[in-house]
CSV table of C-alpha atoms in Angstrom, one decimal:
chain,number,residue,atom,x,y,z
A,1,UNK,CA,104.2,32.0,7.5
A,2,UNK,CA,106.3,29.8,9.8
A,3,UNK,CA,106.0,30.1,13.5
A,4,UNK,CA,108.5,28.7,15.9
A,5,UNK,CA,107.8,28.3,19.6
A,6,UNK,CA,110.6,27.6,22.1
A,7,UNK,CA,110.5,26.4,25.7
A,8,UNK,CA,111.5,27.0,28.4
A,9,UNK,CA,112.4,30.7,28.4
A,10,UNK,CA,114.8,30.2,31.3
A,11,UNK,CA,116.6,27.1,32.5
A,12,UNK,CA,119.0,26.5,35.3
A,13,UNK,CA,120.9,23.3,35.7
A,14,UNK,CA,123.6,22.0,38.0
A,15,UNK,CA,127.0,21.7,36.4
A,16,UNK,CA,127.5,18.3,35.0
A,17,UNK,CA,123.7,17.7,34.5
A,18,UNK,CA,122.0,17.7,31.2
A,19,UNK,CA,119.9,20.5,29.6
A,20,UNK,CA,117.1,20.1,27.1
A,21,UNK,CA,115.5,22.9,25.1
A,22,UNK,CA,112.5,22.2,22.9
A,23,UNK,CA,111.0,23.9,19.9
A,24,UNK,CA,108.0,23.4,17.7
A,25,UNK,CA,107.3,24.7,14.3
A,26,UNK,CA,104.2,25.2,12.3
A,27,UNK,CA,105.1,24.8,8.6
A,28,UNK,CA,105.5,21.1,7.6
A,29,UNK,CA,107.6,22.3,4.6
A,30,UNK,CA,110.4,23.5,6.9
A,31,UNK,CA,113.5,21.4,6.3
A,32,UNK,CA,116.4,23.1,8.0
A,33,UNK,CA,116.7,23.6,11.8
A,34,UNK,CA,119.8,25.3,13.2
A,35,UNK,CA,120.5,26.2,16.8
A,36,UNK,CA,122.4,29.3,17.9
A,37,UNK,CA,124.2,30.2,21.1
A,38,UNK,CA,124.4,33.9,22.0
A,39,UNK,CA,126.8,35.0,24.7
A,40,UNK,CA,126.3,38.3,26.5
A,41,UNK,CA,127.0,41.2,24.2
A,42,UNK,CA,127.8,39.1,21.2
A,43,UNK,CA,126.2,37.9,18.0
A,44,UNK,CA,124.5,34.5,17.9
A,45,UNK,CA,126.8,31.6,16.7
A,46,UNK,CA,125.6,28.5,15.0
A,47,UNK,CA,126.4,25.5,17.2
A,48,UNK,CA,124.6,22.7,15.4
A,49,UNK,CA,122.0,22.1,12.7
A,50,UNK,CA,119.8,19.4,11.3
A,51,UNK,CA,118.0,18.8,8.1
A,52,UNK,CA,114.7,17.1,7.7
A,53,UNK,CA,116.1,13.9,6.2
A,54,UNK,CA,117.9,13.2,9.5
A,55,UNK,CA,116.4,12.3,12.8
A,56,UNK,CA,119.3,13.0,15.1
A,57,UNK,CA,122.7,14.7,15.0
A,58,UNK,CA,125.4,14.8,17.6
A,59,UNK,CA,128.6,16.9,18.1
A,60,UNK,CA,130.5,16.0,21.2
A,61,UNK,CA,128.3,17.1,24.2
A,62,UNK,CA,125.6,18.6,22.0
A,63,UNK,CA,122.9,16.8,20.1
A,64,UNK,CA,119.7,17.7,18.2
A,65,UNK,CA,116.7,15.5,17.6
A,66,UNK,CA,114.0,16.1,15.0
A,67,UNK,CA,110.5,14.7,15.0
A,68,UNK,CA,108.9,15.7,11.6
A,69,UNK,CA,105.6,14.0,12.4
A,70,UNK,CA,105.1,16.0,15.6
A,71,UNK,CA,106.9,19.1,14.1
A,72,UNK,CA,109.3,19.5,17.0
A,73,UNK,CA,113.0,19.5,17.5
A,74,UNK,CA,115.2,19.6,20.6
A,75,UNK,CA,118.7,20.6,21.7
A,76,UNK,CA,120.4,18.3,24.3
A,77,UNK,CA,123.5,19.4,26.1
A,78,UNK,CA,125.1,16.8,28.3
A,79,UNK,CA,127.7,17.2,31.0
A,80,UNK,CA,127.0,20.9,31.2
A,81,UNK,CA,129.9,23.3,32.0
A,82,UNK,CA,129.9,26.9,33.1
A,83,UNK,CA,130.8,28.1,29.6
A,84,UNK,CA,127.5,26.6,28.4
A,85,UNK,CA,125.7,29.5,30.1
A,86,UNK,CA,124.2,31.6,27.3
A,87,UNK,CA,121.0,32.3,25.4
A,88,UNK,CA,120.1,29.6,22.9
A,89,UNK,CA,117.8,30.2,19.9
A,90,UNK,CA,116.2,27.6,17.7
A,91,UNK,CA,115.2,28.4,14.1
A,92,UNK,CA,113.5,26.9,11.1
A,93,UNK,CA,113.5,27.6,7.4
A,94,UNK,CA,112.1,26.3,4.1
A,95,UNK,CA,114.1,25.8,1.0
A,96,UNK,CA,113.4,28.7,-1.3
A,97,UNK,CA,116.0,28.7,-4.1
A,98,UNK,CA,118.5,31.0,-2.5
A,99,UNK,CA,115.9,33.2,-0.7
A,100,UNK,CA,115.8,31.4,2.6
A,101,UNK,CA,114.9,33.2,5.8
A,102,UNK,CA,115.2,31.8,9.2
A,103,UNK,CA,112.3,32.1,11.7
A,104,UNK,CA,113.7,32.1,15.2
A,105,UNK,CA,112.2,31.0,18.5
A,106,UNK,CA,112.1,33.4,21.4
A,107,UNK,CA,115.2,32.1,23.1
A,108,UNK,CA,116.2,30.2,26.2
A,109,UNK,CA,118.5,31.6,28.8
A,110,UNK,CA,120.5,28.7,30.2
A,111,UNK,CA,122.3,29.2,33.4
A,112,UNK,CA,124.8,26.5,34.6
A,113,UNK,CA,125.1,26.5,38.4
A,114,UNK,CA,128.6,25.6,39.6
B,1,UNK,CA,137.4,32.0,4.8
B,2,UNK,CA,134.4,34.2,5.1
B,3,UNK,CA,134.2,37.0,7.7
B,4,UNK,CA,131.6,39.6,8.6
B,5,UNK,CA,132.4,43.0,10.0
B,6,UNK,CA,129.9,45.3,11.7
B,7,UNK,CA,130.6,48.7,13.1
B,8,UNK,CA,130.5,50.6,15.4
B,9,UNK,CA,130.3,48.2,18.3
B,10,UNK,CA,128.4,50.8,20.5
B,11,UNK,CA,126.7,54.0,19.7
B,12,UNK,CA,124.9,56.6,21.8
B,13,UNK,CA,122.8,59.0,19.7
B,14,UNK,CA,120.3,61.7,20.7
B,15,UNK,CA,116.7,61.5,19.7
B,16,UNK,CA,116.2,63.0,16.2
B,17,UNK,CA,119.7,62.4,15.0
B,18,UNK,CA,120.5,60.3,11.9
B,19,UNK,CA,121.9,56.8,12.0
B,20,UNK,CA,124.2,54.8,9.8
B,21,UNK,CA,125.3,51.3,10.6
B,22,UNK,CA,127.5,49.4,8.2
B,23,UNK,CA,128.1,45.8,7.6
B,24,UNK,CA,130.5,44.2,5.2
B,25,UNK,CA,131.2,40.6,4.3
B,26,UNK,CA,134.5,39.2,3.0
B,27,UNK,CA,135.4,36.0,1.3
B,28,UNK,CA,132.1,35.3,-0.5
B,29,UNK,CA,130.1,36.6,-3.5
B,30,UNK,CA,126.5,37.4,-3.8
B,31,UNK,CA,125.5,36.6,-0.2
B,32,UNK,CA,122.0,37.2,1.2
B,33,UNK,CA,122.3,39.9,3.8
B,34,UNK,CA,120.0,40.5,6.8
B,35,UNK,CA,119.5,43.1,9.5
B,36,UNK,CA,118.0,42.0,12.8
B,37,UNK,CA,117.2,44.0,16.0
B,38,UNK,CA,117.2,42.5,19.4
B,39,UNK,CA,115.6,44.5,22.3
B,40,UNK,CA,117.0,43.9,25.8
B,41,UNK,CA,116.4,40.3,26.9
B,42,UNK,CA,114.2,39.6,23.8
B,43,UNK,CA,114.3,37.6,20.7
B,44,UNK,CA,115.5,38.4,17.1
B,45,UNK,CA,113.4,40.6,15.0
B,46,UNK,CA,114.1,40.6,11.2
B,47,UNK,CA,114.1,44.1,9.9
B,48,UNK,CA,115.4,43.9,6.3
B,49,UNK,CA,116.9,41.3,4.0
B,50,UNK,CA,118.6,41.6,0.6
B,51,UNK,CA,119.2,39.0,-2.1
B,52,UNK,CA,121.3,41.4,-4.3
B,53,UNK,CA,122.6,44.9,-4.9
B,54,UNK,CA,119.8,47.4,-4.6
B,55,UNK,CA,117.2,44.7,-3.7
B,56,UNK,CA,115.8,45.3,-0.2
B,57,UNK,CA,112.8,43.7,1.5
B,58,UNK,CA,111.4,45.2,4.6
B,59,UNK,CA,109.8,42.9,7.2
B,60,UNK,CA,108.5,45.4,9.7
B,61,UNK,CA,107.3,49.0,9.0
B,62,UNK,CA,109.4,51.3,11.0
B,63,UNK,CA,111.7,54.4,11.2
B,64,UNK,CA,114.6,52.6,9.6
B,65,UNK,CA,115.7,51.9,6.1
B,66,UNK,CA,118.4,49.7,4.5
B,67,UNK,CA,120.6,49.9,1.4
B,68,UNK,CA,122.9,47.6,-0.4
B,69,UNK,CA,125.2,49.8,-2.6
B,70,UNK,CA,127.7,47.0,-3.2
B,71,UNK,CA,127.5,43.2,-3.3
B,72,UNK,CA,129.0,42.7,0.2
B,73,UNK,CA,127.9,45.9,1.9
B,74,UNK,CA,124.7,46.4,3.8
B,75,UNK,CA,123.8,49.7,5.5
B,76,UNK,CA,121.1,50.4,8.1
B,77,UNK,CA,120.0,54.0,8.3
B,78,UNK,CA,117.5,56.4,9.9
B,79,UNK,CA,116.9,60.0,9.2
B,80,UNK,CA,115.6,60.8,12.7
B,81,UNK,CA,116.1,58.3,15.6
B,82,UNK,CA,113.4,57.6,18.1
B,83,UNK,CA,113.8,56.3,21.7
B,84,UNK,CA,112.2,53.1,20.6
B,85,UNK,CA,115.1,52.5,18.1
B,86,UNK,CA,117.4,51.6,20.9
B,87,UNK,CA,118.5,48.0,20.8
B,88,UNK,CA,121.2,45.5,19.7
B,89,UNK,CA,121.5,45.5,15.9
B,90,UNK,CA,122.8,42.4,14.2
B,91,UNK,CA,123.9,41.9,10.6
B,92,UNK,CA,124.0,38.5,9.1
B,93,UNK,CA,124.9,36.8,5.8
B,94,UNK,CA,123.9,33.5,4.2
B,95,UNK,CA,125.3,31.7,1.2
B,96,UNK,CA,123.1,31.4,-1.8
B,97,UNK,CA,124.5,28.2,-3.2
B,98,UNK,CA,123.0,26.0,-0.6
B,99,UNK,CA,121.6,27.1,2.7
B,100,UNK,CA,123.6,26.6,5.8
B,101,UNK,CA,122.0,29.1,8.1
B,102,UNK,CA,123.2,32.6,8.9
B,103,UNK,CA,126.6,33.9,10.1
B,104,UNK,CA,126.0,36.9,12.4
B,105,UNK,CA,128.2,39.8,13.0
B,106,UNK,CA,129.3,41.0,16.4
B,107,UNK,CA,126.4,43.5,16.7
B,108,UNK,CA,126.0,47.2,17.4
B,109,UNK,CA,124.5,48.3,20.7
B,110,UNK,CA,122.5,51.5,20.0
B,111,UNK,CA,121.3,53.7,22.8
B,112,UNK,CA,119.0,56.6,21.8
B,113,UNK,CA,118.9,59.2,24.5
């Protein structure tokens, strides 16, 4: 089955700096890669996703890049703010005709230092 | 718009007691439904998923069971809780007519004492 590795497990950055979280996946058939943000005591929320036919996607301060050859994808947050502090999860899935399951990374705890 | 409801938000139960957590989805039909558990400071572990009424797949052998009595209702149960069942339980749904990831509920914090 699919295996997703995520690094780093913790990350502290100064407010205003950029943060990068990286994930690798094992199954070359994976074609959908979402990122989730989980605030303390809440359920994870989808913040951005990318499909395998796209190399990069951006939404304001957040961007995701995908390298299919190397089987890795990354989350980039620019101009970080205190409210960006949370746990971030990457995930991957394979199209399976309505029976998709996400395989999650182990999470990155991001702390923004004011 | 679609919404997912999960309750209760917190639960403290003694060892050996039964458990029933409920999740309902509104605004969509025939969703895929999922139960995840998250231990403190850890990742997301898939427990069960369902592609239709009465259809349950278990990912990890354990002390828990799941049922889907209605299209948009997913229930997580246990007959006798163990200390190791403590954790943060999350329900999620996904559309079946094109995959756009999961939408998670707000979670239930279960403490077994």
